[in-house]
Amino acid sequence: QVQLVESGGGLVQPGGSLRLSCVASGSIFSIRSMGWYRQAPGKQRELVASITSGGTINYVNSVKGRFTISRDNTKNTVYLQMNSLKPEDTAVYYCTADRQWVRDWGQGTQVTVSS
């Protein structure tokens, strides 16, 4: 079992920045990859970014050039740096950790982009 705790969400103006953090605990050595999903009300849940244990990174096209996923293995933490935020980025953001056969989810953190 892997436990994930997200933080860093909040209300920002368009063009602003936030950095989300996700701290993993439990069976951390079994994690193959970690990622960030987001879900807005009435919309389908979407994979935003992912990073594998080998360092391979992927982003959804809508955030390329604006968001950066990174990790700090000494802190068992993955980050999502979000710059140039747009209203359409408004969503609940969830951290995920993929073990070989299981995906673990965090509780979510709200990101609201509005003037």
C-alpha positions as CSV (number, residue, x, y, z in Angstrom):
1,Q,0.0,0.0,0.0
2,V,1.2,3.5,-0.9
3,Q,-0.2,6.6,0.8
4,L,-0.2,9.9,-1.1
5,V,-0.7,13.4,0.4
6,E,-1.1,16.3,-2.0
7,S,-0.7,20.0,-1.1
8,G,-0.1,23.3,-2.8
9,G,-3.5,24.0,-4.4
10,G,-5.3,27.3,-4.1
11,L,-6.8,30.3,-5.9
12,V,-4.6,32.1,-8.4
13,Q,-5.1,34.7,-11.2
14,P,-4.7,33.8,-14.8
15,G,-1.0,33.8,-15.7
16,G,0.0,32.9,-12.2
17,S,1.8,29.9,-10.8
18,L,1.4,27.2,-8.3
19,R,3.6,24.2,-7.2
20,L,1.8,21.1,-6.1
21,S,3.6,18.6,-3.9
22,C,2.8,14.9,-3.3
23,V,4.5,13.0,-0.5
24,A,4.5,9.2,-0.8
25,S,4.8,6.8,2.0
26,G,4.4,3.0,2.5
27,S,5.7,0.6,-0.1
28,I,7.6,3.3,-1.9
29,F,10.2,1.0,-3.5
30,S,7.4,-0.8,-5.4
31,I,6.4,2.4,-7.2
32,R,7.0,2.2,-11.0
33,S,5.8,5.7,-11.9
34,M,3.9,8.6,-10.5
35,G,1.6,11.1,-12.0
36,W,-0.9,13.9,-11.7
37,Y,-4.5,13.7,-12.9
38,R,-7.1,16.4,-12.8
39,Q,-10.8,16.5,-12.9
40,A,-13.1,19.4,-13.4
41,P,-16.8,19.3,-12.5
42,G,-18.7,17.6,-15.4
43,K,-15.5,16.7,-17.2
44,Q,-13.6,13.5,-17.6
45,R,-10.6,12.8,-15.5
46,E,-7.4,13.6,-17.4
47,L,-3.8,12.5,-17.0
48,V,-1.8,15.7,-16.8
49,A,1.8,14.5,-16.4
50,S,3.7,11.4,-15.4
51,I,7.2,10.4,-14.5
52,T,8.6,6.8,-14.3
53,S,11.2,5.5,-12.0
54,G,13.6,5.7,-14.9
55,G,12.9,9.4,-15.4
56,T,10.7,9.2,-18.5
57,I,8.3,12.2,-18.5
58,N,5.1,12.7,-20.4
59,Y,2.6,15.6,-20.5
60,V,-0.8,16.1,-21.9
61,N,-0.5,18.5,-24.9
62,S,-2.5,21.3,-23.2
63,V,0.1,21.8,-20.5
64,K,3.3,21.3,-22.5
65,G,5.6,24.3,-22.0
66,R,3.7,25.4,-18.9
67,F,3.8,22.6,-16.4
68,T,6.9,20.7,-15.1
69,I,6.8,17.4,-13.2
70,S,9.8,16.5,-11.1
71,R,10.7,14.3,-8.2
72,D,12.9,14.4,-5.1
73,N,13.7,10.8,-4.2
74,T,15.3,11.8,-0.9
75,K,11.9,13.2,0.2
76,N,9.7,10.6,-1.6
77,T,8.0,13.6,-3.2
78,V,6.8,14.4,-6.7
79,Y,6.0,18.0,-7.7
80,L,4.0,19.7,-10.4
81,Q,5.2,23.2,-11.2
82,M,2.3,25.0,-12.9
83,N,3.1,28.3,-14.7
84,S,1.0,30.5,-17.0
85,L,-2.1,29.1,-15.5
86,K,-5.3,29.4,-17.4
87,P,-9.0,29.2,-16.3
88,E,-9.3,25.9,-18.0
89,D,-6.6,24.5,-15.7
90,T,-9.2,24.8,-12.9
91,A,-9.8,21.3,-11.4
92,V,-9.1,19.0,-8.5
93,Y,-5.6,17.6,-9.0
94,Y,-4.8,14.1,-7.9
95,C,-1.4,12.5,-7.3
96,T,-1.1,8.9,-8.4
97,A,1.5,6.1,-7.8
98,D,1.6,3.1,-10.0
99,R,2.9,-0.2,-8.5
100,Q,3.1,-3.1,-10.8
101,W,-0.6,-4.1,-10.6
102,V,-2.1,-1.3,-8.5
103,R,-2.7,2.5,-8.8
104,D,-2.9,4.5,-5.6
105,W,-4.6,7.8,-5.4
106,G,-4.2,10.9,-3.2
107,Q,-7.1,12.8,-1.8
108,G,-6.9,15.7,-4.3
109,T,-6.1,19.4,-4.0
110,Q,-8.2,22.1,-5.6
111,V,-6.7,24.5,-8.1
112,T,-8.8,27.4,-9.1
113,V,-7.6,29.9,-11.8
114,S,-9.8,33.0,-11.8
115,S,-9.6,36.8,-11.7
